[in-house]
Coordinates of C-alpha atoms in Angstrom, one line a residue:
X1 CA -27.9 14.1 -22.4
X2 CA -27.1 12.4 -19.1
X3 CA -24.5 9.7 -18.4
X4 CA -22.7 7.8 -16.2
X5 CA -19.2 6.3 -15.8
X6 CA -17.5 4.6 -12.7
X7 CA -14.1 5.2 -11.2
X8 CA -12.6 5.1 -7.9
X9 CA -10.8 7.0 -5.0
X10 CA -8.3 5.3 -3.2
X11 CA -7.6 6.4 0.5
X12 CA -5.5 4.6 2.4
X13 CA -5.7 1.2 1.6
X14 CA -9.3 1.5 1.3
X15 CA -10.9 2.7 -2.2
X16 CA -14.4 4.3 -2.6
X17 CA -16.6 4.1 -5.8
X18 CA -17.0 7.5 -7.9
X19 CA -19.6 8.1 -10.3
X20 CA -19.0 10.5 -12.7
X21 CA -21.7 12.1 -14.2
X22 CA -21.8 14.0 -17.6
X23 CA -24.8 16.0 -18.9
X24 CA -24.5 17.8 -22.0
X25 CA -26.4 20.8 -23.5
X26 CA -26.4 23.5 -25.9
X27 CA -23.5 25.9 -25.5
X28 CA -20.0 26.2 -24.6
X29 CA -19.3 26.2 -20.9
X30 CA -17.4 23.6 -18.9
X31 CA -18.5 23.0 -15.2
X32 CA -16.3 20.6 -13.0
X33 CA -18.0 19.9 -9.6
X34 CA -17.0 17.4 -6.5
X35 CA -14.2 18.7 -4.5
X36 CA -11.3 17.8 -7.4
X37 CA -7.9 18.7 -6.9
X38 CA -5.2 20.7 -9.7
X39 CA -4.8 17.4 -11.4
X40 CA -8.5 16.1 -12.1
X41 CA -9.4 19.7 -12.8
X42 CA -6.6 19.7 -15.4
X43 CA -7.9 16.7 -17.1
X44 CA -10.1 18.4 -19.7
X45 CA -7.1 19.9 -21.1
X46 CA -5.6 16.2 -21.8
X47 CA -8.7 14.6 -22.8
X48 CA -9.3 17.4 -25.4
X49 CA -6.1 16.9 -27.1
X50 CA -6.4 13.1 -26.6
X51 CA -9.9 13.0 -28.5
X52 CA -8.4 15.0 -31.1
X53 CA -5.1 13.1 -31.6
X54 CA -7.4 10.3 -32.5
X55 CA -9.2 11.4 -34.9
X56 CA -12.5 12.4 -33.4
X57 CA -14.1 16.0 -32.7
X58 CA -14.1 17.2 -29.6
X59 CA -18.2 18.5 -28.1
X60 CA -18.9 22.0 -29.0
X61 CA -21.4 22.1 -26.0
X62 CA -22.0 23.1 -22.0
X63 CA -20.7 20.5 -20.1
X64 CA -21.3 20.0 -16.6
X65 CA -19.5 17.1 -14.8
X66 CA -20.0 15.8 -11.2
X67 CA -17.5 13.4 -9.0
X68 CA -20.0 12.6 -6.8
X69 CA -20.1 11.9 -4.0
X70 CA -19.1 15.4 -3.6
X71 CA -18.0 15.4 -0.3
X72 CA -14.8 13.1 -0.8
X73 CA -11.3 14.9 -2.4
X74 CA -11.0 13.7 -6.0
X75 CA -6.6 13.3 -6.3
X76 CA -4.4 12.2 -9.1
X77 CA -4.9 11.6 -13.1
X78 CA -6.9 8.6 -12.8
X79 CA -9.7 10.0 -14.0
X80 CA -9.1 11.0 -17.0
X81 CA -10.3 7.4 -19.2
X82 CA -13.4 7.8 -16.9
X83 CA -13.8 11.7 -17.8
X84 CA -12.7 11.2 -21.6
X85 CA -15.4 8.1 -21.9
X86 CA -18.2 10.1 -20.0
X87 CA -18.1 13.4 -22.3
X88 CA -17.7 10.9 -25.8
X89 CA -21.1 9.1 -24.7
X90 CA -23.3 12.3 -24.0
X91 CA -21.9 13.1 -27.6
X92 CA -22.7 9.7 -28.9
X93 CA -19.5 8.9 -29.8
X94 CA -19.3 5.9 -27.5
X95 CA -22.1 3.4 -26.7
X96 CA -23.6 4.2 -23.0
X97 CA -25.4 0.5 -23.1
X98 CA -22.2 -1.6 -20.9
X99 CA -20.9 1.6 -19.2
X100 CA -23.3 0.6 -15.7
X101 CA -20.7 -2.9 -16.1
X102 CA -17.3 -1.3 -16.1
X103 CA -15.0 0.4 -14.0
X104 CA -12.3 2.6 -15.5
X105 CA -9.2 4.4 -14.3
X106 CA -6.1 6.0 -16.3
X107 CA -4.1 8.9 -16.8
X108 CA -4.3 9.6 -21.0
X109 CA -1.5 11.1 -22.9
X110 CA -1.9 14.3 -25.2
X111 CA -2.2 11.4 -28.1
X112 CA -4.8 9.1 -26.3
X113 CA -2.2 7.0 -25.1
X114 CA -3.0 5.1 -21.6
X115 CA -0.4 5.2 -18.8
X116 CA 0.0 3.8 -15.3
X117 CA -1.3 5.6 -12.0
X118 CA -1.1 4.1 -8.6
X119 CA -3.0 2.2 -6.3
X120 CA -4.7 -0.2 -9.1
X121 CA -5.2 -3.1 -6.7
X122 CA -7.8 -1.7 -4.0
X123 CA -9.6 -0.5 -7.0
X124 CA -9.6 -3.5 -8.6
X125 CA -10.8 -5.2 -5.0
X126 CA -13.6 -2.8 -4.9
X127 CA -14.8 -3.3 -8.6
X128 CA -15.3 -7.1 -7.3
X129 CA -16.7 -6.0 -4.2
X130 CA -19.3 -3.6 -5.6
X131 CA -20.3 -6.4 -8.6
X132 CA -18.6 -5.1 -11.7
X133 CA -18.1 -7.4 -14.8
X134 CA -14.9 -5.9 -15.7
X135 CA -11.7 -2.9 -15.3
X136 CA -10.2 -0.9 -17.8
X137 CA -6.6 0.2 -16.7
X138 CA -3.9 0.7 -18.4
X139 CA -1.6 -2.3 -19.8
X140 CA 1.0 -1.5 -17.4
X141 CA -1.2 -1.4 -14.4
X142 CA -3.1 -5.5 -15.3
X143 CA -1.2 -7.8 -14.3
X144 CA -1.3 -5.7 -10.9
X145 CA -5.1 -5.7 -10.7
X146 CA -5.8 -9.1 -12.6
X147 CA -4.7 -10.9 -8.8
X148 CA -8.4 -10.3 -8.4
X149 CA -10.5 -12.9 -9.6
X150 CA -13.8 -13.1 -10.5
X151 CA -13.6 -9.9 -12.5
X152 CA -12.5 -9.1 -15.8
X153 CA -9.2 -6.7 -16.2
X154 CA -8.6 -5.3 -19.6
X155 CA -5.0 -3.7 -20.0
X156 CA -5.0 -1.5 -22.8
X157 CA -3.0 0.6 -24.7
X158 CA -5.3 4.1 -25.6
X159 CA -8.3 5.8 -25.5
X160 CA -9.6 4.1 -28.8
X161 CA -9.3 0.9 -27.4
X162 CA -11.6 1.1 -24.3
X163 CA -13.7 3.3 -27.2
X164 CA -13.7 0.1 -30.0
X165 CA -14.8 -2.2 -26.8
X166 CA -18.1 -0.1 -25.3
X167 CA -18.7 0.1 -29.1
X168 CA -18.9 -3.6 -30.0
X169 CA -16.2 -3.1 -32.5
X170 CA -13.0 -4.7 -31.1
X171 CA -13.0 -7.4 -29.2
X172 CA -10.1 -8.1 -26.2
X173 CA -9.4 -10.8 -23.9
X174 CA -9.0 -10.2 -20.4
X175 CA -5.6 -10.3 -18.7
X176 CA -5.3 -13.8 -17.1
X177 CA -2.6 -14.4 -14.1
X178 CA -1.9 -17.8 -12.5
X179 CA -1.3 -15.8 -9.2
X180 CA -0.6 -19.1 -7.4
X181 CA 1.9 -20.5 -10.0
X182 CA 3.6 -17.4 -10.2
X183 CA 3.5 -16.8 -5.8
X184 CA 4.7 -19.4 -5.1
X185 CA 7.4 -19.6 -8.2
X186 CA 9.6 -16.9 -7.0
X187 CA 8.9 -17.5 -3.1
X188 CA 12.3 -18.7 -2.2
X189 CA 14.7 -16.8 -5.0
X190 CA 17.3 -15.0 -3.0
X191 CA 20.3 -13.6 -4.1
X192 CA 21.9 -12.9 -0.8
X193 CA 22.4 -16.0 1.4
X194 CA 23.9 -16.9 4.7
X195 CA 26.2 -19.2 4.2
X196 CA 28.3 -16.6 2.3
X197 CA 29.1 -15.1 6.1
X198 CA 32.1 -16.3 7.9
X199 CA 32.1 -16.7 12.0
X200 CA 29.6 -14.9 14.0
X201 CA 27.7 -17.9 14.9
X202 CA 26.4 -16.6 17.9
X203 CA 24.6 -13.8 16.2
X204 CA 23.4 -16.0 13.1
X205 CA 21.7 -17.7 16.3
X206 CA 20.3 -14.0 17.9
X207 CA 19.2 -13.7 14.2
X208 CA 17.4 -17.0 14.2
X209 CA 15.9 -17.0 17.4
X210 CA 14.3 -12.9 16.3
X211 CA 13.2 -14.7 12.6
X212 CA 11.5 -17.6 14.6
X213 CA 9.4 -15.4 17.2
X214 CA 9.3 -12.2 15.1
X215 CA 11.4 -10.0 17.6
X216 CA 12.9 -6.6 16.9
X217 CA 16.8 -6.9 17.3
X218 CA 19.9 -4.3 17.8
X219 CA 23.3 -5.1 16.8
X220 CA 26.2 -3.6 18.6
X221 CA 29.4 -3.8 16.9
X222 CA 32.7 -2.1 15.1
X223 CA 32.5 -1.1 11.3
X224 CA 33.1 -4.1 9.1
X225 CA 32.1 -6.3 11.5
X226 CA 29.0 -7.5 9.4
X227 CA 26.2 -6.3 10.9
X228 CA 24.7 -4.9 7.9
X229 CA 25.3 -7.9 5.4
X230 CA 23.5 -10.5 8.2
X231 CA 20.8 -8.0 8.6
X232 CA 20.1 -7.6 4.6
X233 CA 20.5 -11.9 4.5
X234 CA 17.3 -11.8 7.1
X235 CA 14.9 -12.1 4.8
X236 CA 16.0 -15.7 3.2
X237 CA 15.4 -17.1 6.8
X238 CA 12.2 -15.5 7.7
X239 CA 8.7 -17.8 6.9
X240 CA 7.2 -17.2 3.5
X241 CA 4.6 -14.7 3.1
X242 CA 1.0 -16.2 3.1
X243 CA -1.5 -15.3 -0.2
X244 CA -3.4 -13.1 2.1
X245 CA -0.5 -11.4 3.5
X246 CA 1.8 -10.9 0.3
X247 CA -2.1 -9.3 -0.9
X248 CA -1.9 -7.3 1.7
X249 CA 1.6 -6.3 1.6
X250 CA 0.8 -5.7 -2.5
X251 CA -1.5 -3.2 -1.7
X252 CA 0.5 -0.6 0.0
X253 CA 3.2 -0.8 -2.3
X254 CA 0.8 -0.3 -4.9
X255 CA -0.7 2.7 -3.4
X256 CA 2.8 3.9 -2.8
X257 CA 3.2 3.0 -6.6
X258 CA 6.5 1.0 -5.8
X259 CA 5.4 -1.6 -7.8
X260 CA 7.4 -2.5 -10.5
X261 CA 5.6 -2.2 -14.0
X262 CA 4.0 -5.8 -14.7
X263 CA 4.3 -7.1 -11.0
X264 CA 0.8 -8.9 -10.1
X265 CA 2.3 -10.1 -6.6
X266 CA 5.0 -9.1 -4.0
X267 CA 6.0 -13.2 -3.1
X268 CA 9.0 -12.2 -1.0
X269 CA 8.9 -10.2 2.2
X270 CA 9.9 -6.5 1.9
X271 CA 13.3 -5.4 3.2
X272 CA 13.0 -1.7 3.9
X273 CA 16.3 0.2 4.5
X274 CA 16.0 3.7 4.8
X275 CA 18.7 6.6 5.5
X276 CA 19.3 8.0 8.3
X277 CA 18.2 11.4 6.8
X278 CA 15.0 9.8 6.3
X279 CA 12.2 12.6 7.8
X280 CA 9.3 12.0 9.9
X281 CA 6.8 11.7 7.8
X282 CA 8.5 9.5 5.1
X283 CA 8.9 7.3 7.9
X284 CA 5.5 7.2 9.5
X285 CA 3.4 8.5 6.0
X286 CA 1.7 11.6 5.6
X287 CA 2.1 14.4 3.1
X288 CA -0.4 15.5 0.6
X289 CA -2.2 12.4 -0.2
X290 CA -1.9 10.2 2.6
X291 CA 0.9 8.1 1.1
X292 CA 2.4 5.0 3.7
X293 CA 5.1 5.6 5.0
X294 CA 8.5 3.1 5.6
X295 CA 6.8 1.8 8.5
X296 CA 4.1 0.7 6.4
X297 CA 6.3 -0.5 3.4
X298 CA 8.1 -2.8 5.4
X299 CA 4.6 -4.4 6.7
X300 CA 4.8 -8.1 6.8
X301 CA 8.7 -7.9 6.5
X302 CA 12.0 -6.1 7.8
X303 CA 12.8 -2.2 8.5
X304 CA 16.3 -2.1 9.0
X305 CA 17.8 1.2 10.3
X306 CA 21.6 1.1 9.7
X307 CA 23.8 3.2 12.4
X308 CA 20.9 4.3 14.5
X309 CA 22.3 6.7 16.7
X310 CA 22.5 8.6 13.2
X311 CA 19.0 9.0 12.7
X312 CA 16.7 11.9 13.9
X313 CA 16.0 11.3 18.0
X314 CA 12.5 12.6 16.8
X315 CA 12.4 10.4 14.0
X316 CA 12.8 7.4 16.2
X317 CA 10.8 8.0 18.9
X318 CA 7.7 7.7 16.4
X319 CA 8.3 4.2 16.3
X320 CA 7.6 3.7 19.4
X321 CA 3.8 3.5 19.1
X322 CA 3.8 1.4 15.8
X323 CA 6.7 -1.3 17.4
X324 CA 4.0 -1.9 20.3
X325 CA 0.1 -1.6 18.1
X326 CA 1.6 -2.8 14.8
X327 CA -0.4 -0.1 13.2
X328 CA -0.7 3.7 12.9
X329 CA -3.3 5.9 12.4
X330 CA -1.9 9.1 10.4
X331 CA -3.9 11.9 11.3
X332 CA -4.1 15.7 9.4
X333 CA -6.9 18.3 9.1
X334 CA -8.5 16.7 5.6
X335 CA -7.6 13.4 6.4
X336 CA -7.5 10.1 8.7
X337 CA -5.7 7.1 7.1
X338 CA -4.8 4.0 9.2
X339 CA -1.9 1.6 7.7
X340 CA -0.8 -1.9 9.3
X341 CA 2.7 -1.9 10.3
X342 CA 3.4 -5.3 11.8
X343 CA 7.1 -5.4 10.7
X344 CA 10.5 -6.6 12.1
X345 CA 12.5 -3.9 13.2
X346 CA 16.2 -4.6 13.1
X347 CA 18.5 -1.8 14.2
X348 CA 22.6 -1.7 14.0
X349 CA 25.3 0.6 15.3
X350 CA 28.7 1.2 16.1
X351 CA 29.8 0.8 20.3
X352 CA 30.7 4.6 20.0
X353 CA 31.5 7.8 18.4
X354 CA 34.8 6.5 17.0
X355 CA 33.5 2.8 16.3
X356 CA 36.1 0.9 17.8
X357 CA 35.3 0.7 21.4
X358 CA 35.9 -3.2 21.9
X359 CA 37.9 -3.7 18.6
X360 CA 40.8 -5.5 19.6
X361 CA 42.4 -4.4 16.3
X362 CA 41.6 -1.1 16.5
X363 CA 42.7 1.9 19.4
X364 CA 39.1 3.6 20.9
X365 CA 39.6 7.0 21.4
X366 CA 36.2 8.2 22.9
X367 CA 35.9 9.2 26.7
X368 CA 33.6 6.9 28.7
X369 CA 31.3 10.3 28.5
X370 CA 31.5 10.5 25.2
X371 CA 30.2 6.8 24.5
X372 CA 27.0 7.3 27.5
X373 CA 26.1 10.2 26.0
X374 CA 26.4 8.7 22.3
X375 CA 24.7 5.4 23.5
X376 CA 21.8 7.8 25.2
X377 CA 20.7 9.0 21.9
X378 CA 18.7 5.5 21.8
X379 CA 16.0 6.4 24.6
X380 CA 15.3 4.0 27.1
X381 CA 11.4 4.1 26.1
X382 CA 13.1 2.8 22.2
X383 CA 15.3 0.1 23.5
X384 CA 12.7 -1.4 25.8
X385 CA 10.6 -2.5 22.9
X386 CA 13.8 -4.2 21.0
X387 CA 13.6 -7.8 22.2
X388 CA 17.6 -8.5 21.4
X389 CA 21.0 -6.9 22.0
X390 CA 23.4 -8.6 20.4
X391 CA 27.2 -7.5 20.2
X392 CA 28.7 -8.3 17.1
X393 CA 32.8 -9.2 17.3
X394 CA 35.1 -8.8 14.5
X395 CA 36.0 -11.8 12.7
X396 CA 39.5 -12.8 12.9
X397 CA 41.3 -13.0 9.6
X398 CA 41.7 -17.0 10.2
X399 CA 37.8 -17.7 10.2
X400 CA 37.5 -15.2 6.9
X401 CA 40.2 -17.3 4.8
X402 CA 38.4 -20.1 5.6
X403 CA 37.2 -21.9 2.1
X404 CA 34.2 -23.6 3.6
X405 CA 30.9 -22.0 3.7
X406 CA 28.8 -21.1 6.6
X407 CA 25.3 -23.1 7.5
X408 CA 22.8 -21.9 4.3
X409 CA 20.1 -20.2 4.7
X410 CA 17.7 -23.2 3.4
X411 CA 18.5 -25.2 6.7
X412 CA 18.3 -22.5 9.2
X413 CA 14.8 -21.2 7.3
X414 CA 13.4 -25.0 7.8
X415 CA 13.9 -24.7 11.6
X416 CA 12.6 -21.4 11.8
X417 CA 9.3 -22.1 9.5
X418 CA 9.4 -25.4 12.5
X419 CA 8.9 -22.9 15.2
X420 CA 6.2 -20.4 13.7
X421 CA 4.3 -24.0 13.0
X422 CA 4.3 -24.7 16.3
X423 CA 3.4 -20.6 17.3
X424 CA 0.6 -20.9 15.2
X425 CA -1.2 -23.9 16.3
X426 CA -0.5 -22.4 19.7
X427 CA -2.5 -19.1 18.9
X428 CA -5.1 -20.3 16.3
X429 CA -7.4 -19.1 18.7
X430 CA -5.9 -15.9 19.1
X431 CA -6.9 -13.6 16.4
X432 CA -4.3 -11.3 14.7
X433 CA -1.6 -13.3 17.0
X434 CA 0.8 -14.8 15.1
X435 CA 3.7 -15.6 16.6
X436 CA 5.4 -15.3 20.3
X437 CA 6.4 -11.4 19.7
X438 CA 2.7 -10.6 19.3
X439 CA 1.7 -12.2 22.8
X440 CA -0.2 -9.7 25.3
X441 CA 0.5 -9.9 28.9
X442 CA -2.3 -12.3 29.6
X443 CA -1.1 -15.0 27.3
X444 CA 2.8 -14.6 28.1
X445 CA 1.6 -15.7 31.9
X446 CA -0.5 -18.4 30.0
X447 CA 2.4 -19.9 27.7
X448 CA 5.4 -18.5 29.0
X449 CA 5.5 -19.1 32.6
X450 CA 8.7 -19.6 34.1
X451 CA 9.2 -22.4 37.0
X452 CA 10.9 -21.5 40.5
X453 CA 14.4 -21.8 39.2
X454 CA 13.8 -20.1 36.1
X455 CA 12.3 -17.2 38.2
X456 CA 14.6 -16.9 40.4
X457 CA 17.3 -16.2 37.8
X458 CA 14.7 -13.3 35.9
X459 CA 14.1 -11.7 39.8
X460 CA 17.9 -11.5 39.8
X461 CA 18.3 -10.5 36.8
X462 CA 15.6 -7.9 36.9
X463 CA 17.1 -6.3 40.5
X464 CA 20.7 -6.7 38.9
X465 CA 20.1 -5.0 35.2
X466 CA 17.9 -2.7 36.7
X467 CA 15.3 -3.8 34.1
X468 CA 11.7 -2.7 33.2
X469 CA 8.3 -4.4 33.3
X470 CA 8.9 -4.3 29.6
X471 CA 11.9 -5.7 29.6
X472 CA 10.7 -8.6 31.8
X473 CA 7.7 -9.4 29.4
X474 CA 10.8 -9.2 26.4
X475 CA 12.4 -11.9 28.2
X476 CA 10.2 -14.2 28.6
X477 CA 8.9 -13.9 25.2
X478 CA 12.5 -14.6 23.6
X479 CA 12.6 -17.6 26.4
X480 CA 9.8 -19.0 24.4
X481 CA 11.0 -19.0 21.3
X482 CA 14.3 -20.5 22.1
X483 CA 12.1 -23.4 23.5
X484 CA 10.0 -23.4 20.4
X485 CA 13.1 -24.1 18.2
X486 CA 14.2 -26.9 20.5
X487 CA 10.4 -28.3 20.4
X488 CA 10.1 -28.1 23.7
X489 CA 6.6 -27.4 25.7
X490 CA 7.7 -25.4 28.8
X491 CA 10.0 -22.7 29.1
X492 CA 13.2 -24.1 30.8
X493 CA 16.0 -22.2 33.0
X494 CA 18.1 -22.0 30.4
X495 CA 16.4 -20.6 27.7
X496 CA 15.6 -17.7 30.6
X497 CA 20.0 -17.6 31.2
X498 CA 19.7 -17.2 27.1
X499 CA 17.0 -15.0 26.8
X500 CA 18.9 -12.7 29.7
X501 CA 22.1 -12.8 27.4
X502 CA 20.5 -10.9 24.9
X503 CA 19.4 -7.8 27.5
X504 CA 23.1 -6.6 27.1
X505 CA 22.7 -2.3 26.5
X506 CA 20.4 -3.1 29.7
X507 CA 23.4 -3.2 31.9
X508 CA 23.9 0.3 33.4
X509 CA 27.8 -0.2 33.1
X510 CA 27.8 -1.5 29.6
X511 CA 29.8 2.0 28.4
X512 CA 32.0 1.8 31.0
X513 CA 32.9 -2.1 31.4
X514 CA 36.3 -3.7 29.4
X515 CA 36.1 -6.3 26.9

């Protein structure tokens, strides 16, 4: 007997649909065909012990199963519900009559339990997509995949559920989620906020101006001087995510299976924060099955790389081609995956080996060699594609005893969610162009121009700093922005004089200059 049961293979953030098909006949051979890995090839071993644990009898009889199409790598436990359901049908244990309806995924427990396996929401995208009625998955895994509407997402619990349903002899209702409700519920719950953080008004403002236009920013300062804690408060100021984009940003965490058990939605922008030991392909994404890497995870959000002379010069250097096409395409000899990467990149270190170069408080004791050639571990290549420098001062004990709290995070967010307004509008018919950091050299000269005054400042500048053609297009991007928060139409000379400010590790002397 011959049949049929539907499962998926996720790659990437792209899933394909995978027939498996079952034909029984007299004897006692088992045949597993379709390019399967250790895992799915394992799976007969757990679905025997499952069928028995429940209290049915496992086929005496030659089974031969195909994943087809054949040509695709089968990964991961997934397949086991489909497998287990597939060999109970061709012994007419299980109803074949709805299996053509459903799609099923799920690893299964030596006692026919059902337990979560990553990547649930492109599967559940595709069962829509390829005109399912309904998804079996496990409970932990459907309030993940019940985001989809216009399909039908039964959690449940074992094997003899998803057998008592094909059977007509349970009923179960499908898992319902108020995705909206629930969105836009926990959009604006932060725990960390900016008005906890005394002083350093000038880079709360470098900070609003990058959450505003979506530039990548460095801060330069001494230990303690709060360059982490404003970096980890960036996300309470930065626009709420958008349905299709918190969708988005759901799916690679759920293919990454970072998803906490019973999420449906991620409603908050990610914060990624990685070590410095971080290698590079956790960083990028890679390995075995194709996984994203931080670059990806931080998609839609913040990847904040604490102390960056620390890291890898390798590792960093990676980032240059995902910081300029917001994508990256992860290439290895059984596989091409592309993951979008369109993330804030916010860096911080220390002015040198020591940290204290510039402390006031503190004695430096590093050589003006040893700062250049601590300062050169950032490549000039790297540091061209961060749109702010920003020098971050210690804050004098009279401004920390202070009992009143700094601007909150609610006020500064409203004039920042003004500015991407008006960026929008601007580029609505620009597509994948969001906001001023996303302009392409065409449409900087188009929206950005700077008048006579303002351009003789960036020529002097630019002769002065010894800048690139990079840099130059940096500038006049963060010029914008500063004019966007001030609702002003053209770029002015002084948001060019303040856009030039934040060029600072530009100046060939910086190392060498007093405070």
């Amino acid at each position: 007997m011959l049949v049929k049961t539907f499962c998926a293979e996720v790659m990437g953030l792209e899933a394909t649909t995978i027939t498996i098909e079952v034909n029984m006949t007299r004897g006692v051979m088992f045949h597993l065909s379709g390019l399967a890995d250790t895992a799915v090839k394992e799976s007969y071993d757990r679905i025997r012990a499952a069928i028995t644990n429940i209290g049915l009898k496992p086929p005496t009889a030659e089974l031969t199963i195909n994943l087809s199409p054949a040509d695709i790598r089968k990964e991961g436990s997934g397949y086991d519900l489909p497998l287990a359901i597939g060999i109970l049908a061709a012994h007419s244990k299980v109803s074949d009559g709805m299996l053509s309806d459903y799609m099923m995924i799920g690893e299964l427990g030596l006692d026919g339990k059902l337990k979560p396996v990553n990547g649930i929401l492109p599967v559940a995208i595709l069962a829509r997509k390829e005109k399912f009625k309904g998804l079996f998955v496990p409970r932990e895994n459907a309030r993940e995949a019940a985001v989809v509407d216009q399909l039908d997402v039964y959690g449940m619990d074992n094997l003899t559920d998803v057998i008592s349903f094909l059977n007509g002899s349970d009923q179960f209702e499908p898992t319902m989620v108020d995705t909206r409700k629930e969105f836009y519920e926990q959009q604006y719950r932060f725990d960390l906020d900016f008005s906890d953080v005394k002083g350093q008004e000038s880079v709360k403002r470098a900070l609003e101006i990058a959450a505003a236009g979506g530039h990548n920013i460095i801060m330069i300062g001494s230990p303690g001087s709060g360059k982490s804690m404003m970096a980890k408060r960036l996300p309470s100021i930065l626009p709420p995510l958008s349905l299709a984009e918190s969708l988005e940003t759901t799916q690679i965490h759920s293919v990454a299976g970072k998803l906490s058990s019973g999420t449906s939605l991620i409603s908050q922008r990610p914060f990624r924060s990685p070590h410095h030991t971080v290698s590079q392909v956790a960083m990028t994404g890679g390995g075995n099955r194709a996984l994203p890497g931080e670059v990806s995870m931080a998609h839609n959000g913040v990847l904040f790389l604490d102390e960056l002379p620390e890291f890898n010069k390798s590792t960093l250097e990676v980032l240059r081609q995902p910081l300029e096409d917001r994508k990256i395409t992860i290439s290895r000899a059984k596989y091409t995956v592309e993951y979008p990467c369109s993330f804030m990149f916010v860096a911080s270190m220390n002015p040198c080996p020591c940290g204290y170069y510039g402390d006031p408080t503190h004695h430096c004791v590093c050589t003006p060699g040893q700062i250049s050639r601590y300062l050169s571990k950032i490549s000039g290549p790297l540091l061209d594609r961060i749109d702010l420098h920003c020098e971050v001062a210690v804050v004098p004990f009279k401004q920390l005893s202070e009992m009143q709290q700094g601007e909150p995070s609610e006020t500064i967010r409203e004039r920042v969610i003004k500015a991407r307004h008006i960026q929008e509008v601007r580029y609505k018919d620009f597509k994948g162009i969001h906001c001023n950091a996303q302009m392409t050299e065409r449409m900087i000269h188009h929206f950005a121009e700077p008048d006579a005054q303002s351009l003789d400042m960036l020529r002097m500048a630019m002769e002065r700093l010894s800048l690139s053609a990079r840099a130059y297009s940096r500038i006049l991007k963060v010029a914008r922005t500063i004019a966007d928060l001030e609702g002003l139409e053209k770029v002015q000379a002084h948001h060019i004089a303040e856009a030039i400010g934040y060029r600072s590790l530009d100046r060939g002397d910086w190392a060498e200059r007093s405070h």
